[in-house]
């Protein structure tokens, strides 16, 4: 008999992902990501400036000042996306993320999608949408399972 107070694996990992997002230093959107394999967290990431670089919370947001719409002109941002940070952290520490699951508070953009595909991640669970239909098309073409958390069944874990 299962305990209704005990979260499913997907709920557990998404709760952690939401907590990771709280470390974000982006003024516009706080995003968190974790990479999981065999029910073990391999890496975490949140959006913010690279190590040793001033954060947007310290120097302001160029994209906001230029009124750049969400999902456009990523090169004008000093921050790294949460998914990118999670992949980079795994690489930095020599952790293979092949065949892993990515939990993310937002659907990854097309730039992150390319990295996710080449890193060998096989499944993505996310909470909110993102205005980048190209990423969904690339995930489908690459055979990566994408599930919006809370929409599909949450019975199975990674």
mmCIF file of C-alpha atoms in Angstrom:
data_model
loop_
_atom_site.group_PDB
_atom_site.id
_atom_site.type_symbol
_atom_site.label_atom_id
_atom_site.label_comp_id
_atom_site.label_asym_id
_atom_site.label_seq_id
_atom_site.Cartn_x
_atom_site.Cartn_y
_atom_site.Cartn_z
ATOM 1 C CA UNK A 1 0.000 0.000 0.000
ATOM 2 C CA UNK A 2 1.488 3.354 -0.971
ATOM 3 C CA UNK A 3 1.622 6.329 1.361
ATOM 4 C CA UNK A 4 -0.301 9.287 -0.153
ATOM 5 C CA UNK A 5 2.088 11.694 1.614
ATOM 6 C CA UNK A 6 5.068 10.175 -0.188
ATOM 7 C CA UNK A 7 5.778 11.819 -3.579
ATOM 8 C CA UNK A 8 6.246 9.787 -6.736
ATOM 9 C CA UNK A 9 9.778 9.768 -8.155
ATOM 10 C CA UNK A 10 8.807 12.366 -10.750
ATOM 11 C CA UNK A 11 7.262 14.609 -8.070
ATOM 12 C CA UNK A 12 10.352 14.185 -5.904
ATOM 13 C CA UNK A 13 12.760 15.136 -8.683
ATOM 14 C CA UNK A 14 10.588 18.008 -9.907
ATOM 15 C CA UNK A 15 10.394 19.397 -6.361
ATOM 16 C CA UNK A 16 14.200 19.369 -6.245
ATOM 17 C CA UNK A 17 14.335 21.017 -9.679
ATOM 18 C CA UNK A 18 12.073 23.801 -8.433
ATOM 19 C CA UNK A 19 14.356 24.304 -5.429
ATOM 20 C CA UNK A 20 17.423 24.449 -7.722
ATOM 21 C CA UNK A 21 15.692 27.215 -9.733
ATOM 22 C CA UNK A 22 15.698 29.386 -6.606
ATOM 23 C CA UNK A 23 19.504 29.742 -7.018
ATOM 24 C CA UNK A 24 18.985 31.531 -10.356
ATOM 25 C CA UNK A 25 20.446 34.997 -10.742
ATOM 26 C CA UNK A 26 18.385 35.858 -13.830
ATOM 27 C CA UNK A 27 16.124 38.863 -13.387
ATOM 28 C CA UNK A 28 13.604 37.741 -16.015
ATOM 29 C CA UNK A 29 13.058 34.034 -15.338
ATOM 30 C CA UNK A 30 14.331 31.558 -12.737
ATOM 31 C CA UNK A 31 14.906 28.130 -14.272
ATOM 32 C CA UNK A 32 16.227 24.954 -12.669
ATOM 33 C CA UNK A 33 17.361 21.662 -14.175
ATOM 34 C CA UNK A 34 18.556 18.339 -12.821
ATOM 35 C CA UNK A 35 19.842 15.293 -14.668
ATOM 36 C CA UNK A 36 18.844 11.925 -13.242
ATOM 37 C CA UNK A 37 19.730 8.340 -14.083
ATOM 38 C CA UNK A 38 18.656 5.215 -12.231
ATOM 39 C CA UNK A 39 16.891 7.425 -9.666
ATOM 40 C CA UNK A 40 20.154 9.179 -8.801
ATOM 41 C CA UNK A 41 20.834 12.882 -9.344
ATOM 42 C CA UNK A 42 23.898 13.233 -11.556
ATOM 43 C CA UNK A 43 23.997 16.997 -11.986
ATOM 44 C CA UNK A 44 22.080 20.189 -11.308
ATOM 45 C CA UNK A 45 21.990 23.588 -12.971
ATOM 46 C CA UNK A 46 20.236 26.924 -12.816
ATOM 47 C CA UNK A 47 20.380 29.930 -15.098
ATOM 48 C CA UNK A 48 22.924 32.600 -14.316
ATOM 49 C CA UNK A 49 26.263 34.079 -15.308
ATOM 50 C CA UNK A 50 29.355 31.868 -15.654
ATOM 51 C CA UNK A 51 31.555 31.345 -12.603
ATOM 52 C CA UNK A 52 33.499 34.475 -11.723
ATOM 53 C CA UNK A 53 31.341 36.774 -13.877
ATOM 54 C CA UNK A 54 28.997 39.351 -12.356
ATOM 55 C CA UNK A 55 25.361 38.273 -12.234
ATOM 56 C CA UNK A 56 22.430 40.106 -13.784
ATOM 57 C CA UNK A 57 21.143 40.696 -10.269
ATOM 58 C CA UNK A 58 24.346 42.756 -9.767
ATOM 59 C CA UNK A 59 24.700 44.579 -13.113
ATOM 60 C CA UNK A 60 21.203 44.545 -14.600
ATOM 61 C CA UNK A 61 19.709 42.835 -17.624
ATOM 62 C CA UNK A 62 20.706 43.941 -21.110
ATOM 63 C CA UNK A 63 17.822 41.992 -22.689
ATOM 64 C CA UNK A 64 15.315 43.762 -20.445
ATOM 65 C CA UNK A 65 16.862 47.163 -21.165
ATOM 66 C CA UNK A 66 16.662 46.486 -24.931
ATOM 67 C CA UNK A 67 13.107 45.084 -24.574
ATOM 68 C CA UNK A 68 14.098 41.785 -26.235
ATOM 69 C CA UNK A 69 11.132 39.352 -26.234
ATOM 70 C CA UNK A 70 11.454 36.046 -24.401
ATOM 71 C CA UNK A 71 13.007 33.334 -26.551
ATOM 72 C CA UNK A 72 14.869 35.725 -28.853
ATOM 73 C CA UNK A 73 18.451 36.989 -29.137
ATOM 74 C CA UNK A 74 19.987 34.629 -26.568
ATOM 75 C CA UNK A 75 23.440 35.949 -27.456
ATOM 76 C CA UNK A 76 22.592 39.206 -25.665
ATOM 77 C CA UNK A 77 22.353 37.445 -22.313
ATOM 78 C CA UNK A 78 25.322 37.079 -19.963
ATOM 79 C CA UNK A 79 23.687 34.040 -18.384
ATOM 80 C CA UNK A 80 23.868 30.349 -19.165
ATOM 81 C CA UNK A 81 20.641 28.352 -19.283
ATOM 82 C CA UNK A 82 19.931 25.869 -16.490
ATOM 83 C CA UNK A 83 20.061 22.886 -18.859
ATOM 84 C CA UNK A 84 23.436 24.034 -20.203
ATOM 85 C CA UNK A 85 24.785 24.428 -16.669
ATOM 86 C CA UNK A 86 23.621 20.927 -15.705
ATOM 87 C CA UNK A 87 25.306 19.415 -18.791
ATOM 88 C CA UNK A 88 28.488 21.452 -18.201
ATOM 89 C CA UNK A 89 28.636 20.427 -14.525
ATOM 90 C CA UNK A 90 28.370 16.756 -15.490
ATOM 91 C CA UNK A 91 31.177 17.178 -18.044
ATOM 92 C CA UNK A 92 33.338 19.130 -15.587
ATOM 93 C CA UNK A 93 33.115 16.298 -13.073
ATOM 94 C CA UNK A 94 33.403 13.458 -15.606
ATOM 95 C CA UNK A 95 29.860 12.148 -15.165
ATOM 96 C CA UNK A 96 28.210 10.443 -18.130
ATOM 97 C CA UNK A 97 24.635 11.590 -18.706
ATOM 98 C CA UNK A 98 23.971 9.257 -21.640
ATOM 99 C CA UNK A 99 20.441 7.795 -21.447
ATOM 100 C CA UNK A 100 19.551 10.048 -18.492
ATOM 101 C CA UNK A 101 16.375 12.027 -17.791
ATOM 102 C CA UNK A 102 16.334 15.816 -17.602
ATOM 103 C CA UNK A 103 13.928 17.491 -15.187
ATOM 104 C CA UNK A 104 13.478 21.164 -15.947
ATOM 105 C CA UNK A 105 11.140 23.882 -14.766
ATOM 106 C CA UNK A 106 10.757 25.062 -18.389
ATOM 107 C CA UNK A 107 10.724 23.323 -21.755
ATOM 108 C CA UNK A 108 14.266 23.747 -23.124
ATOM 109 C CA UNK A 109 14.881 26.209 -25.967
ATOM 110 C CA UNK A 110 16.245 25.073 -29.335
ATOM 111 C CA UNK A 111 19.832 25.960 -28.338
ATOM 112 C CA UNK A 112 19.594 23.757 -25.253
ATOM 113 C CA UNK A 113 17.758 21.087 -27.276
ATOM 114 C CA UNK A 114 20.812 20.658 -29.496
ATOM 115 C CA UNK A 115 23.045 20.144 -26.462
ATOM 116 C CA UNK A 116 20.558 17.761 -24.825
ATOM 117 C CA UNK A 117 20.316 15.657 -27.979
ATOM 118 C CA UNK A 118 24.096 15.422 -28.407
ATOM 119 C CA UNK A 119 24.617 14.688 -24.687
ATOM 120 C CA UNK A 120 22.499 11.531 -25.059
ATOM 121 C CA UNK A 121 19.652 12.514 -22.728
ATOM 122 C CA UNK A 122 16.637 10.347 -23.582
ATOM 123 C CA UNK A 123 13.733 11.865 -21.640
ATOM 124 C CA UNK A 124 12.631 15.329 -20.530
ATOM 125 C CA UNK A 125 10.095 16.185 -17.841
ATOM 126 C CA UNK A 126 9.210 19.868 -17.618
ATOM 127 C CA UNK A 127 6.615 22.079 -15.925
ATOM 128 C CA UNK A 128 6.054 25.160 -18.110
ATOM 129 C CA UNK A 129 6.080 25.695 -21.843
ATOM 130 C CA UNK A 130 8.521 27.871 -23.752
ATOM 131 C CA UNK A 131 7.936 29.840 -26.921
ATOM 132 C CA UNK A 132 10.277 27.750 -29.085
ATOM 133 C CA UNK A 133 8.409 25.177 -31.211
ATOM 134 C CA UNK A 134 11.689 24.212 -32.903
ATOM 135 C CA UNK A 135 12.904 22.484 -29.735
ATOM 136 C CA UNK A 136 9.860 20.189 -29.649
ATOM 137 C CA UNK A 137 10.315 19.358 -33.323
ATOM 138 C CA UNK A 138 13.998 18.493 -32.763
ATOM 139 C CA UNK A 139 13.213 16.357 -29.699
ATOM 140 C CA UNK A 140 10.592 14.447 -31.678
ATOM 141 C CA UNK A 141 12.972 13.918 -34.596
ATOM 142 C CA UNK A 142 15.703 12.702 -32.202
ATOM 143 C CA UNK A 143 13.315 10.284 -30.463
ATOM 144 C CA UNK A 144 13.498 12.007 -27.079
ATOM 145 C CA UNK A 145 10.439 11.549 -24.899
ATOM 146 C CA UNK A 146 9.077 14.897 -23.680
ATOM 147 C CA UNK A 147 6.468 15.031 -20.920
ATOM 148 C CA UNK A 148 4.857 18.107 -19.448
ATOM 149 C CA UNK A 149 4.784 17.466 -15.708
ATOM 150 C CA UNK A 150 1.297 17.268 -14.296
ATOM 151 C CA UNK A 151 -0.218 16.455 -17.711
ATOM 152 C CA UNK A 152 0.955 12.876 -18.270
ATOM 153 C CA UNK A 153 1.060 9.985 -15.833
ATOM 154 C CA UNK A 154 3.489 10.463 -12.963
ATOM 155 C CA UNK A 155 3.567 6.849 -11.872
ATOM 156 C CA UNK A 156 6.888 5.882 -13.405
ATOM 157 C CA UNK A 157 10.210 7.425 -12.439
ATOM 158 C CA UNK A 158 13.365 7.654 -14.543
#
